[in-house]
Tab-separated table of C-alpha atoms in Angstrom:
chain	number	residue	atom	x	y	z
A	19	ASN	CA	-89.770	24.413	-95.496
A	20	ALA	CA	-88.967	20.841	-96.124
A	21	GLY	CA	-85.634	19.675	-97.553
A	22	VAL	CA	-85.345	17.071	-100.445
A	23	MET	CA	-87.026	13.943	-99.320
A	24	GLN	CA	-86.032	10.615	-100.528
A	25	ASN	CA	-87.561	7.359	-99.732
A	26	PRO	CA	-87.139	4.426	-98.877
A	27	ARG	CA	-83.889	5.151	-96.624
A	28	HIS	CA	-82.872	1.584	-96.996
A	29	LEU	CA	-84.151	-0.770	-99.627
A	30	VAL	CA	-83.033	-4.535	-99.951
A	31	ARG	CA	-83.713	-6.342	-103.221
A	32	ARG	CA	-82.600	-9.928	-104.622
A	33	ARG	CA	-80.763	-10.024	-107.596
A	34	GLY	CA	-83.046	-9.819	-110.630
A	35	GLN	CA	-85.920	-7.688	-108.669
A	36	GLU	CA	-86.770	-4.074	-109.665
A	37	ALA	CA	-85.739	-1.165	-107.290
A	38	ARG	CA	-87.709	1.998	-107.361
A	39	LEU	CA	-86.329	5.071	-105.657
A	40	ARG	CA	-88.156	8.140	-105.034
A	41	CYS	CA	-87.283	11.818	-104.689
A	42	SER	CA	-89.446	14.739	-103.756
A	43	PRO	CA	-87.391	17.985	-104.467
A	44	MET	CA	-87.658	20.921	-102.341
A	45	LYS	CA	-90.527	23.194	-102.711
A	46	GLY	CA	-90.392	25.383	-105.635
A	47	HIS	CA	-87.438	23.538	-107.313
A	48	SER	CA	-87.926	21.947	-110.673
A	49	HIS	CA	-84.424	20.681	-111.507
A	50	VAL	CA	-83.652	17.317	-110.119
A	51	TYR	CA	-80.300	15.438	-110.286
A	52	TRP	CA	-79.686	11.774	-109.464
A	53	TYR	CA	-76.215	10.768	-108.031
A	54	ARG	CA	-74.746	7.474	-107.106
A	55	GLN	CA	-72.074	6.737	-104.388
A	56	LEU	CA	-70.462	3.467	-104.372
A	57	PRO	CA	-68.541	2.448	-101.250
A	58	GLU	CA	-65.425	4.471	-100.430
A	59	GLU	CA	-65.914	6.572	-103.526
A	60	GLY	CA	-67.164	10.058	-104.256
A	61	LEU	CA	-70.624	11.039	-105.626
A	62	LYS	CA	-71.118	10.296	-109.484
A	63	PHE	CA	-73.596	12.083	-111.397
A	64	MET	CA	-76.227	10.105	-113.151
A	65	VAL	CA	-78.954	12.094	-114.689
A	66	TYR	CA	-80.570	15.606	-114.652
A	67	LEU	CA	-84.298	16.117	-115.050
A	68	GLN	CA	-86.649	18.940	-115.283
A	69	LYS	CA	-90.289	18.597	-115.267
A	70	GLU	CA	-91.226	15.866	-117.604
A	71	ASN	CA	-87.902	16.222	-119.509
A	72	ILE	CA	-84.576	14.409	-119.274
A	73	ILE	CA	-81.819	16.770	-119.972
A	74	ASP	CA	-78.627	15.003	-119.467
A	75	GLU	CA	-78.472	11.166	-118.790
A	76	SER	CA	-74.863	10.976	-119.620
A	77	GLY	CA	-74.035	9.286	-116.245
A	78	MET	CA	-76.721	6.636	-116.549
A	79	PRO	CA	-75.967	3.055	-117.338
A	80	LYS	CA	-77.375	2.358	-120.838
A	81	GLU	CA	-79.488	-0.760	-119.607
A	82	ARG	CA	-81.684	-1.375	-116.666
A	83	PHE	CA	-81.650	2.214	-115.584
A	84	SER	CA	-84.395	4.634	-116.116
A	85	ALA	CA	-85.496	8.000	-114.445
A	86	GLU	CA	-88.567	10.250	-114.707
A	87	PHE	CA	-89.950	13.438	-113.267
A	88	PRO	CA	-93.482	13.588	-114.001
A	89	LYS	CA	-95.661	16.803	-113.854
A	90	GLU	CA	-97.263	15.482	-110.812
A	91	GLY	CA	-95.597	13.596	-108.109
A	92	PRO	CA	-91.894	12.710	-107.102
A	93	SER	CA	-89.031	11.690	-109.481
A	94	ILE	CA	-88.228	8.153	-109.774
A	95	LEU	CA	-85.104	6.396	-110.400
A	96	ARG	CA	-85.873	2.763	-111.501
A	97	ILE	CA	-83.456	-0.049	-111.603
A	98	GLN	CA	-84.698	-3.126	-113.175
A	99	GLN	CA	-83.075	-6.634	-112.714
A	100	VAL	CA	-80.762	-5.495	-110.163
A	101	VAL	CA	-77.264	-6.890	-109.898
A	102	ARG	CA	-74.879	-6.775	-106.787
A	103	GLY	CA	-72.656	-4.136	-108.496
A	104	ASP	CA	-75.923	-1.851	-108.034
A	105	SER	CA	-75.611	-1.909	-104.379
A	106	ALA	CA	-74.899	1.824	-103.498
A	107	ALA	CA	-76.052	4.938	-101.842
A	108	TYR	CA	-78.276	6.876	-104.340
A	109	PHE	CA	-78.683	10.475	-103.807
A	110	CYS	CA	-81.068	13.015	-105.039
A	111	ALA	CA	-80.663	16.872	-105.350
A	112	SER	CA	-82.634	19.685	-106.618
A	113	SER	CA	-81.875	23.302	-107.390
A	114	LEU	CA	-84.008	26.242	-107.897
A	115	THR	CA	-82.493	27.619	-111.166
A	116	GLU	CA	-80.494	25.720	-113.889
A	117	ASN	CA	-77.380	27.800	-113.679
A	118	ASN	CA	-75.007	28.681	-110.909
A	119	SER	CA	-77.326	27.431	-108.271
A	120	PRO	CA	-76.363	25.221	-105.327
A	121	LEU	CA	-77.728	21.611	-105.120
A	122	HIS	CA	-79.702	20.726	-102.148
A	123	PHE	CA	-79.303	16.883	-101.496
A	124	GLY	CA	-81.601	14.359	-99.756
A	125	ASN	CA	-80.114	11.914	-97.504
A	126	GLY	CA	-80.108	9.310	-100.082
A	127	THR	CA	-81.374	5.667	-100.421
A	128	ARG	CA	-79.037	2.716	-99.473
A	129	LEU	CA	-79.836	-0.078	-102.092
A	130	THR	CA	-78.409	-3.502	-101.097
A	131	VAL	CA	-78.636	-6.363	-103.354
A	132	THR	CA	-78.542	-9.686	-101.978
B	23	SER	CA	-68.010	18.588	-116.017
B	24	GLN	CA	-64.724	18.393	-114.323
B	25	GLN	CA	-63.513	16.795	-111.127
B	26	GLY	CA	-61.925	18.695	-108.406
B	27	GLU	CA	-59.013	17.050	-106.400
B	28	GLU	CA	-58.965	17.705	-102.580
B	29	ASP	CA	-56.013	17.515	-100.574
B	30	PRO	CA	-55.232	16.506	-97.910
B	31	GLN	CA	-56.943	13.184	-98.208
B	32	ALA	CA	-57.345	13.153	-94.404
B	33	LEU	CA	-56.823	16.003	-91.742
B	34	SER	CA	-56.968	15.352	-87.825
B	35	ILE	CA	-56.962	18.260	-85.612
B	36	GLN	CA	-57.950	19.422	-82.090
B	37	GLU	CA	-61.266	21.366	-81.289
B	38	GLY	CA	-60.393	25.054	-81.544
B	39	GLU	CA	-57.768	24.823	-84.165
B	40	ASN	CA	-58.185	25.827	-87.851
B	41	ALA	CA	-58.493	23.205	-90.665
B	42	THR	CA	-57.725	24.275	-94.367
B	43	MET	CA	-58.569	22.169	-97.212
B	44	ASN	CA	-57.438	22.852	-100.835
B	45	CYS	CA	-58.837	21.963	-104.003
B	46	SER	CA	-57.410	22.061	-107.500
B	47	TYR	CA	-58.925	21.594	-110.921
B	48	LYS	CA	-57.744	21.422	-114.451
B	49	THR	CA	-59.876	23.857	-116.630
B	50	SER	CA	-61.881	27.040	-116.574
B	51	ILE	CA	-65.023	27.597	-114.412
B	52	ASN	CA	-67.921	29.569	-113.761
B	53	ASN	CA	-67.969	28.834	-110.193
B	54	LEU	CA	-66.600	26.362	-107.632
B	55	GLN	CA	-68.721	24.976	-104.578
B	56	TRP	CA	-67.803	23.342	-101.286
B	57	TYR	CA	-70.028	20.722	-99.889
B	58	ARG	CA	-69.916	18.832	-96.715
B	59	GLN	CA	-70.944	15.145	-95.982
B	60	ASN	CA	-71.511	13.630	-92.614
B	61	SER	CA	-71.306	9.752	-92.544
B	62	GLY	CA	-74.646	8.329	-93.680
B	63	ARG	CA	-76.161	11.523	-94.816
B	64	GLY	CA	-76.207	13.611	-98.008
B	65	LEU	CA	-74.030	16.521	-98.985
B	66	VAL	CA	-74.734	19.859	-97.588
B	67	HIS	CA	-73.790	23.032	-99.643
B	68	LEU	CA	-71.497	25.224	-97.952
B	69	ILE	CA	-70.261	27.918	-100.123
B	70	LEU	CA	-70.482	28.902	-103.864
B	71	ILE	CA	-67.786	31.076	-105.217
B	72	ARG	CA	-67.894	32.695	-108.749
B	73	SER	CA	-64.997	32.789	-111.038
B	74	ASN	CA	-64.911	36.464	-110.662
B	75	GLU	CA	-64.610	36.317	-107.044
B	76	ARG	CA	-61.550	35.838	-104.862
B	77	GLU	CA	-62.727	35.152	-101.388
B	78	LYS	CA	-65.892	34.623	-99.753
B	79	HIS	CA	-66.993	34.178	-96.065
B	80	SER	CA	-69.702	32.417	-94.234
B	81	GLY	CA	-69.844	32.097	-90.582
B	82	ARG	CA	-66.538	30.371	-89.576
B	83	LEU	CA	-65.873	29.554	-93.320
B	84	ARG	CA	-63.591	31.207	-95.546
B	85	VAL	CA	-63.181	30.195	-99.307
B	86	THR	CA	-60.628	31.560	-101.525
B	87	LEU	CA	-60.308	31.191	-105.350
B	88	ASP	CA	-57.318	31.577	-107.475
B	89	THR	CA	-58.308	30.879	-111.049
B	90	SER	CA	-54.802	31.721	-112.240
B	91	LYS	CA	-53.533	28.628	-110.328
B	92	LYS	CA	-56.927	26.648	-110.671
B	93	SER	CA	-57.187	26.404	-107.157
B	94	SER	CA	-59.462	26.784	-104.018
B	95	SER	CA	-59.043	26.712	-100.309
B	96	LEU	CA	-61.503	26.217	-97.485
B	97	LEU	CA	-60.713	27.409	-94.074
B	98	ILE	CA	-62.655	26.367	-91.062
B	99	THR	CA	-61.779	28.688	-88.030
B	100	ALA	CA	-62.290	27.548	-84.558
B	101	SER	CA	-63.113	24.061	-85.559
B	102	ARG	CA	-65.728	22.005	-83.367
B	103	ALA	CA	-66.274	18.243	-83.016
B	104	ALA	CA	-69.259	18.713	-85.096
B	105	ASP	CA	-67.278	19.853	-88.096
B	106	THR	CA	-66.060	16.236	-88.473
B	107	ALA	CA	-67.190	15.149	-91.882
B	108	SER	CA	-65.848	14.737	-95.423
B	109	TYR	CA	-65.578	17.814	-97.564
B	110	PHE	CA	-65.821	18.053	-101.270
B	111	CYS	CA	-65.166	20.803	-103.764
B	112	ALA	CA	-66.952	20.720	-107.060
B	113	PRO	CA	-65.837	23.090	-109.933
B	114	SER	CA	-68.576	24.028	-112.467
B	115	GLY	CA	-69.077	25.531	-115.685
B	116	ALA	CA	-66.313	24.258	-117.868
B	117	GLY	CA	-67.375	23.791	-121.555
B	118	GLY	CA	-70.534	25.981	-121.067
B	119	THR	CA	-72.191	23.552	-118.650
B	120	SER	CA	-73.318	25.351	-115.550
B	121	TYR	CA	-76.136	23.263	-114.309
B	122	GLY	CA	-75.665	20.903	-111.350
B	123	LYS	CA	-73.745	18.115	-113.179
B	124	LEU	CA	-71.135	18.094	-110.650
B	125	THR	CA	-68.147	15.525	-110.385
B	126	PHE	CA	-66.983	14.991	-106.857
B	127	GLY	CA	-63.702	13.698	-106.006
B	128	GLN	CA	-62.538	11.671	-102.821
B	129	GLY	CA	-62.921	14.486	-100.490
B	130	THR	CA	-60.829	15.281	-97.457
B	131	ILE	CA	-61.909	13.616	-94.347
B	132	LEU	CA	-61.806	15.948	-91.543
B	133	THR	CA	-61.590	14.698	-87.784
B	134	VAL	CA	-61.933	17.248	-85.225
B	135	HIS	CA	-61.139	15.678	-81.700
B	136	PRO	CA	-62.706	17.051	-78.570
């Protein structure tokens, strides 16, 4: 049973380009979460999605960032016009149920903006 | 969601010794989770303890929860070099939010010397 799969593992973008990060949740999981980890900091919640719906995006920057979890296919975190401050590790997690359910994390995508 | 504060920030022990890490939080919870993060990897869920539980075991791990003191502890017995990692607690459920919108602190960095 494959775990949470994220790709790419490493992504390098120049300032102003777009970054697209993909996440396939564990089989049977329909709850997906995105977290960001800046250097020397803990993980910060960004967004919570269920299939085709954004449930909570309170941790997402208001501009340039968007997330989706379509009916078919992986969840996508999209960052437009990247800036150096977007350089971080982005982790996706999934859970089986909404409440009181442990999160299963992928190994992250390390975004470097040059 | 609320953030747990882990203590100590860093812990260095010899293989075979026990390691104890503490977590404090501020408001009421539905559950509290412990996670481990190896360098360059995603978080791995260790244990979830519900607010009506006082103690829980999983292999060499023992977690206690004291809701009156708003604190939890994680004990790793007979530590191994492979236990070297950062450990995070994540209280959940305050204010009726029990889904995976977790807030992680800086964690405890555990180093186990062979």
